[in-house]
Short mmCIF file of C-alpha atoms and ligand atoms in Angstrom, two decimals:
data_model
loop_
_atom_site.label_atom_id
_atom_site.label_comp_id
_atom_site.label_asym_id
_atom_site.label_seq_id
_atom_site.Cartn_x
_atom_site.Cartn_y
_atom_site.Cartn_z
CA MET J 1448 -82.95 -107.19 274.05
CA GLY J 1449 -86.00 -105.18 273.56
CA THR J 1450 -88.90 -107.19 271.75
CA THR J 1451 -91.69 -105.81 269.80
CA THR J 1452 -95.88 -108.00 269.22
CA LYS J 1453 -96.20 -107.17 265.68
CA SER J 1454 -98.60 -109.05 265.66
CA ASN J 1455 -101.40 -110.67 268.21
CA THR J 1456 -99.35 -111.59 270.92
CA GLU J 1457 -102.56 -112.25 273.45
CA THR J 1458 -100.74 -112.59 276.64
CA ASP J 1459 -97.75 -113.37 278.23
CA THR J 1460 -98.26 -117.15 279.43
CA PRO J 1461 -95.70 -119.73 278.06
CA ILE J 1462 -97.13 -122.36 276.09
CA ILE J 1463 -93.49 -123.68 275.24
CA ASN J 1464 -90.72 -123.33 277.68
CA ILE J 1465 -86.88 -124.22 277.57
CA LYS J 1466 -85.46 -124.98 280.51
CA GLY J 1467 -81.66 -125.87 279.82
CA LEU J 1468 -81.47 -128.02 277.34
CA TYR J 1469 -79.20 -130.27 276.55
CA LYS J 1470 -77.83 -133.17 273.80
CA SER J 1471 -75.03 -134.80 272.14
CA PHE J 1472 -74.61 -137.00 269.75
CA GLY J 1473 -71.26 -138.90 270.49
CA LYS J 1474 -69.06 -138.52 273.22
CA ASP J 1475 -67.45 -135.18 271.32
CA ASN J 1476 -70.47 -133.83 269.43
CA ALA J 1477 -72.41 -131.64 271.73
CA ILE J 1478 -74.63 -129.44 270.30
CA LEU J 1479 -76.96 -128.00 272.31
CA LYS J 1480 -75.44 -126.51 275.67
CA GLY J 1481 -77.81 -125.19 278.05
CA VAL J 1482 -80.88 -123.48 275.18
CA ASN J 1483 -83.14 -121.63 277.08
CA ILE J 1484 -86.19 -120.50 275.07
CA THR J 1485 -90.17 -118.51 275.96
CA VAL J 1486 -92.68 -118.47 273.61
CA ASN J 1487 -96.56 -117.28 274.40
CA LYS J 1488 -99.16 -117.65 273.54
CA GLY J 1489 -100.09 -116.34 270.17
CA GLU J 1490 -96.74 -115.89 269.30
CA ASN J 1491 -94.45 -115.83 267.02
CA LEU J 1492 -90.77 -117.15 266.98
CA VAL J 1493 -88.17 -117.20 264.46
CA VAL J 1494 -84.73 -119.42 265.03
CA LEU J 1495 -82.20 -118.39 263.09
CA GLY J 1496 -78.37 -119.83 263.34
CA LYS J 1497 -75.83 -120.84 261.62
CA SER J 1498 -76.33 -124.57 259.67
CA GLY J 1499 -75.37 -127.06 261.58
CA SER J 1500 -76.14 -125.40 264.52
CA GLY J 1501 -78.74 -126.90 266.14
CA LYS J 1502 -82.18 -125.51 265.24
CA SER J 1503 -83.68 -128.83 264.48
CA VAL J 1504 -82.76 -130.59 267.01
CA THR J 1505 -84.32 -128.07 269.20
CA ILE J 1506 -87.90 -128.15 267.69
CA LYS J 1507 -87.65 -131.70 267.24
CA CYS J 1508 -86.73 -132.56 270.99
CA MET J 1509 -90.60 -129.93 271.66
CA VAL J 1510 -92.29 -132.92 269.86
CA GLY J 1511 -90.25 -135.72 271.61
CA LEU J 1512 -89.15 -136.21 268.09
CA VAL J 1513 -85.21 -136.35 269.59
CA ALA J 1514 -84.47 -137.25 273.47
CA THR J 1515 -82.71 -134.86 275.22
CA ASP J 1516 -80.21 -135.52 277.53
CA ASN J 1517 -81.16 -133.07 280.46
CA GLY J 1518 -83.09 -129.76 280.71
CA GLN J 1519 -87.08 -129.45 280.65
CA ILE J 1520 -89.18 -128.41 277.95
CA ASN J 1521 -92.79 -127.81 279.38
CA ILE J 1522 -95.62 -127.53 276.79
CA PHE J 1523 -99.12 -126.71 277.18
CA GLY J 1524 -98.29 -126.63 280.74
CA THR J 1525 -96.99 -129.99 280.29
CA GLU J 1526 -92.82 -131.54 280.89
CA ILE J 1527 -93.10 -133.60 277.92
CA THR J 1528 -89.54 -135.06 278.52
CA GLN J 1529 -90.67 -138.23 280.42
CA LEU J 1530 -93.96 -138.37 279.09
CA ASP J 1531 -94.02 -141.74 276.86
CA GLU J 1532 -94.35 -142.38 273.88
CA LYS J 1533 -98.88 -142.81 274.31
CA GLU J 1534 -98.83 -140.13 275.73
CA LEU J 1535 -96.21 -137.21 273.83
CA ASN J 1536 -98.64 -138.83 270.77
CA GLN J 1537 -101.53 -136.77 272.97
CA ILE J 1538 -99.00 -133.62 272.79
CA ARG J 1539 -98.15 -134.20 268.94
CA LEU J 1540 -101.71 -134.24 268.13
CA ARG J 1541 -101.69 -130.61 268.78
CA ILE J 1542 -98.87 -129.49 267.31
CA GLY J 1543 -97.85 -129.41 263.64
CA PHE J 1544 -95.20 -130.01 261.95
CA LEU J 1545 -93.79 -128.88 259.03
CA PHE J 1546 -90.01 -130.76 258.59
CA GLN J 1547 -87.65 -129.14 256.47
CA ASN J 1548 -88.02 -130.96 253.11
CA SER J 1549 -90.26 -132.48 254.41
CA ALA J 1550 -91.74 -134.34 250.94
CA LEU J 1551 -95.92 -135.28 249.95
CA TYR J 1552 -96.20 -138.38 249.10
CA ASP J 1553 -95.18 -138.47 245.02
CA SER J 1554 -97.52 -141.62 244.46
CA MET J 1555 -100.86 -140.67 246.29
CA SER J 1556 -103.40 -137.04 244.72
CA VAL J 1557 -103.01 -133.72 246.88
CA ARG J 1558 -106.79 -135.44 248.49
CA GLN J 1559 -105.05 -137.95 249.52
CA ASN J 1560 -102.16 -136.45 250.48
CA LEU J 1561 -104.73 -134.44 253.40
CA VAL J 1562 -106.82 -137.99 253.60
CA PHE J 1563 -103.61 -139.73 255.16
CA PRO J 1564 -103.48 -137.45 258.14
CA LEU J 1565 -106.65 -136.60 259.01
CA LYS J 1566 -108.04 -140.66 258.88
CA ARG J 1567 -104.97 -141.33 261.00
CA HIS J 1568 -105.69 -139.26 263.69
CA SER J 1569 -109.94 -138.82 263.28
CA LYS J 1570 -110.90 -142.60 262.92
CA ASN J 1571 -114.49 -141.30 263.50
CA LEU J 1572 -114.64 -138.82 260.61
CA THR J 1573 -117.60 -139.06 257.93
CA GLU J 1574 -116.46 -139.05 254.31
CA GLU J 1575 -118.12 -135.30 254.49
CA GLU J 1576 -116.20 -134.02 257.10
CA VAL J 1577 -113.19 -135.08 255.66
CA ASP J 1578 -114.73 -134.00 252.14
CA LYS J 1579 -114.75 -130.44 254.27
CA ALA J 1580 -111.85 -130.28 256.42
CA ILE J 1581 -109.52 -130.74 252.84
CA LYS J 1582 -111.89 -128.13 251.11
CA GLU J 1583 -111.06 -125.90 253.71
CA GLY J 1584 -107.28 -126.70 254.57
CA LEU J 1585 -106.30 -126.24 250.77
CA GLU J 1586 -108.95 -122.78 250.24
CA ASN J 1587 -106.43 -121.69 253.30
CA VAL J 1588 -103.59 -121.63 250.85
CA GLY J 1589 -104.71 -120.95 247.81
CA LEU J 1590 -104.87 -124.06 246.24
CA ALA J 1591 -108.74 -125.58 246.40
CA ASP J 1592 -108.61 -126.48 242.33
CA ALA J 1593 -104.82 -128.44 242.84
CA ILE J 1594 -107.37 -131.47 244.64
CA ASP J 1595 -106.71 -134.23 241.93
CA LYS J 1596 -103.59 -133.17 240.92
CA MET J 1597 -100.62 -135.41 241.45
CA PRO J 1598 -97.48 -133.98 243.23
CA SER J 1599 -95.25 -133.85 240.37
CA GLU J 1600 -97.56 -132.01 238.55
CA LEU J 1601 -97.39 -128.90 241.23
CA SER J 1602 -94.23 -126.38 241.47
CA GLY J 1603 -92.27 -125.98 244.30
CA GLY J 1604 -94.16 -123.42 246.02
CA MET J 1605 -97.20 -125.71 245.43
CA ARG J 1606 -96.26 -128.31 246.76
CA LYS J 1607 -95.12 -126.23 249.95
CA ARG J 1608 -98.19 -125.02 249.88
CA ILE J 1609 -100.25 -128.14 250.21
CA GLY J 1610 -97.11 -129.80 253.14
CA LEU J 1611 -98.30 -126.38 254.86
CA ALA J 1612 -102.14 -127.95 254.45
CA ARG J 1613 -100.87 -131.06 255.76
CA THR J 1614 -99.84 -129.56 258.43
CA LEU J 1615 -102.53 -127.10 259.65
CA ILE J 1616 -105.35 -129.55 258.43
CA LEU J 1617 -105.60 -130.94 262.23
CA LYS J 1618 -105.86 -127.55 263.42
CA PRO J 1619 -102.71 -127.57 266.05
CA GLU J 1620 -102.42 -124.74 268.84
CA ILE J 1621 -98.36 -124.53 267.76
CA VAL J 1622 -97.11 -125.20 264.73
CA LEU J 1623 -93.03 -125.93 264.25
CA TYR J 1624 -92.02 -124.77 260.63
CA ASP J 1625 -88.66 -125.98 259.41
CA GLU J 1626 -87.41 -123.67 256.87
CA PRO J 1627 -90.45 -123.84 254.86
CA THR J 1628 -88.77 -121.12 252.09
CA THR J 1629 -86.15 -123.37 251.40
CA GLY J 1630 -84.84 -123.88 247.77
CA LEU J 1631 -88.18 -121.06 246.61
CA ASP J 1632 -87.65 -117.80 244.71
CA PRO J 1633 -87.23 -114.81 246.40
CA ILE J 1634 -91.70 -113.51 245.57
CA THR J 1635 -92.62 -117.62 246.41
CA SER J 1636 -91.06 -117.03 249.48
CA ARG J 1637 -92.55 -113.83 250.60
CA GLU J 1638 -95.72 -115.30 249.69
CA ILE J 1639 -95.50 -118.64 252.03
CA SER J 1640 -94.28 -115.85 254.20
CA GLU J 1641 -96.85 -114.16 253.88
CA LEU J 1642 -99.94 -116.95 254.16
CA ILE J 1643 -98.02 -118.24 257.13
CA MET J 1644 -98.54 -115.03 258.84
CA ALA J 1645 -102.55 -114.98 257.32
CA ILE J 1646 -102.60 -118.64 258.60
CA GLN J 1647 -101.38 -117.49 262.85
CA LYS J 1648 -103.59 -115.00 262.48
CA LYS J 1649 -106.90 -116.96 261.27
CA ASN J 1650 -106.28 -120.01 263.11
CA LYS J 1651 -104.36 -118.05 266.88
CA THR J 1652 -101.57 -120.22 266.48
CA THR J 1653 -98.53 -120.36 268.66
CA SER J 1654 -95.52 -120.72 265.79
CA VAL J 1655 -91.66 -121.38 266.09
CA ILE J 1656 -89.56 -120.54 262.93
CA ILE J 1657 -86.61 -121.87 261.52
CA THR J 1658 -85.44 -120.17 258.80
CA HIS J 1659 -81.97 -118.95 256.37
CA ASP J 1660 -84.57 -116.70 254.82
CA MET J 1661 -84.22 -112.76 257.15
CA GLU J 1662 -87.19 -112.06 254.82
CA CYS J 1663 -88.90 -115.11 256.19
CA ALA J 1664 -87.38 -113.65 259.36
CA ARG J 1665 -88.01 -110.38 259.77
CA LEU J 1666 -91.83 -110.93 257.78
CA THR J 1667 -93.59 -113.57 260.29
CA GLY J 1668 -90.82 -112.82 263.70
CA ASP J 1669 -92.22 -111.19 266.46
CA ARG J 1670 -89.32 -112.41 268.23
CA LEU J 1671 -86.22 -113.58 266.61
CA VAL J 1672 -83.45 -115.76 268.78
CA ILE J 1673 -79.81 -116.82 267.29
CA LEU J 1674 -78.77 -119.94 268.36
CA LYS J 1675 -74.64 -120.42 269.12
CA ASP J 1676 -72.86 -122.47 270.25
CA GLY J 1677 -75.39 -124.34 271.96
CA VAL J 1678 -77.40 -121.66 273.17
CA ILE J 1679 -79.95 -118.71 272.49
CA TYR J 1680 -76.76 -116.22 272.11
CA THR J 1681 -79.26 -112.61 271.91
CA GLU J 1682 -82.81 -111.69 270.73
CA GLY J 1683 -85.08 -109.42 270.04
CA SER J 1684 -87.08 -107.95 267.33
CA TYR J 1685 -86.03 -108.42 263.64
CA GLU J 1686 -85.79 -104.30 263.54
CA VAL J 1687 -82.88 -104.62 267.54
CA LEU J 1688 -81.07 -107.63 266.20
CA ALA J 1689 -80.37 -106.00 262.59
CA ASN J 1690 -78.96 -103.76 264.27
CA SER J 1691 -77.31 -105.16 266.81
CA GLU J 1692 -74.01 -103.53 268.08
CA ASP J 1693 -72.25 -106.56 268.26
CA GLU J 1694 -69.80 -107.99 265.86
CA TRP J 1695 -70.66 -111.04 266.37
CA VAL J 1696 -74.41 -110.46 265.26
CA LYS J 1697 -73.68 -107.61 262.76
CA SER J 1698 -71.39 -110.06 260.74
CA PHE J 1699 -74.17 -113.28 260.88
CA PHE J 1700 -76.79 -110.16 259.52
CA VAL J 1701 -74.78 -109.23 256.45
CA SER J 1702 -74.08 -113.07 255.66
CA SER J 1703 -77.31 -113.35 255.73
CA CYS J 1704 -79.58 -110.57 254.44
CA PRO J 1705 -78.97 -110.85 250.44
CA PRO J 1706 -78.32 -106.82 249.42
CA ALA J 1707 -81.96 -106.25 248.65
CA ASN J 1708 -83.21 -107.52 252.27
CA LYS J 1709 -80.27 -105.10 254.04
CA THR J 1710 -82.49 -102.72 255.02
CA THR J 1711 -85.52 -102.93 258.07
CA GLN J 1712 -87.90 -100.68 256.20
N1 LIG V 1441 -79.80 -138.37 264.18
C1 LIG V 1441 -78.15 -137.41 265.23
N2 LIG V 1441 -77.33 -138.10 264.90
C2 LIG V 1441 -76.79 -137.58 264.75
N3 LIG V 1441 -76.21 -135.68 264.78
C3 LIG V 1441 -76.81 -135.65 264.48
C4 LIG V 1441 -78.53 -135.90 264.99
N4 LIG V 1441 -79.41 -135.00 264.22
C5 LIG V 1441 -78.67 -133.99 264.41
N5 LIG V 1441 -77.27 -133.99 263.85
C6 LIG V 1441 -76.34 -133.51 264.15
O1 LIG V 1441 -76.52 -131.85 265.23
C7 LIG V 1441 -75.75 -130.98 264.58
C8 LIG V 1441 -76.98 -129.47 264.54
O2 LIG V 1441 -77.62 -129.91 262.82
P1 LIG V 1441 -78.88 -129.86 263.29
O3 LIG V 1441 -79.91 -130.37 262.03
O4 LIG V 1441 -80.20 -129.39 264.08
O5 LIG V 1441 -78.51 -128.31 262.96
P2 LIG V 1441 -79.69 -127.01 262.25
O6 LIG V 1441 -78.99 -125.62 262.61
O7 LIG V 1441 -80.72 -126.97 261.56
O8 LIG V 1441 -78.60 -127.00 260.36
P3 LIG V 1441 -79.57 -126.48 259.07
O9 LIG V 1441 -79.64 -125.10 259.43
O10 LIG V 1441 -78.65 -126.85 257.98
O11 LIG V 1441 -80.52 -127.03 259.42
C9 LIG V 1441 -75.17 -131.14 263.37
O12 LIG V 1441 -74.08 -131.63 263.52
C10 LIG V 1441 -75.71 -132.58 262.29
O13 LIG V 1441 -75.15 -133.66 261.92
MG1 LIG V 1442 -81.86 -127.95 259.96
#
């Protein structure tokens, strides 16, 4: 199927290349049965699929959080399935992961939530450098004023933004978003999707975005893939997939799109 380049897909250099990925949990529970995914530098790839189809498992395999049964995962030109924990950590430093339902540390202020990854990974930073990085990180998500707030004082949308700032503070080259808009109202979801786009443009990151939110998929995806029965069933731009003649894809879109989003303006 055809692909379109909505944002700044710079080159056709694959920065993520997954080949024949298999993963089972127990004997009769095969989840991934030969997944192939390529993501080029600067590209935003959206991963769709029904609940339980293995989307989160796929991106967890990409950072070595879930061990694979078979297949290759090449990231930044390195085959990661054979790396030890120390080597994996070097790769993980270059990858931001916004976990599904990722929570802020409730007993820490916004500042402390952001200091945490910085201090853990960049031990040599001066206090001024830490302050600067936090200020910049919060400005990027439009929440500079929230620096001294506690998570309990923030709305759901604000928490997502702070989570995003925390994920991005180490300036990752790849960002993996697992359901970045879940639980938010449509307007806030749209704001988060737009923020993802703005950050992608500014930092020139490569992104993989898992979502059930078709508006988020439409706004952020250069290319969409659909995971079904353990493999990538189909791929294409939002417009191509939304107008697919395939009966299963049609019904997937009908059941995933609220009536107001069915058009592809
Ligand atoms: N650590 C684990 N141990 C056992 N089973 C697991 C584990 N992680 C995931 N699974 C199973 O793998 C399947 C796929 O899970 P996954 O979380 O990837 O789904 P998903 O596509 O992300 O779904 P959702 O859209 O609901 O988030 C599910 O059946 C889940 O129960
Ligand atoms: Mg999931």
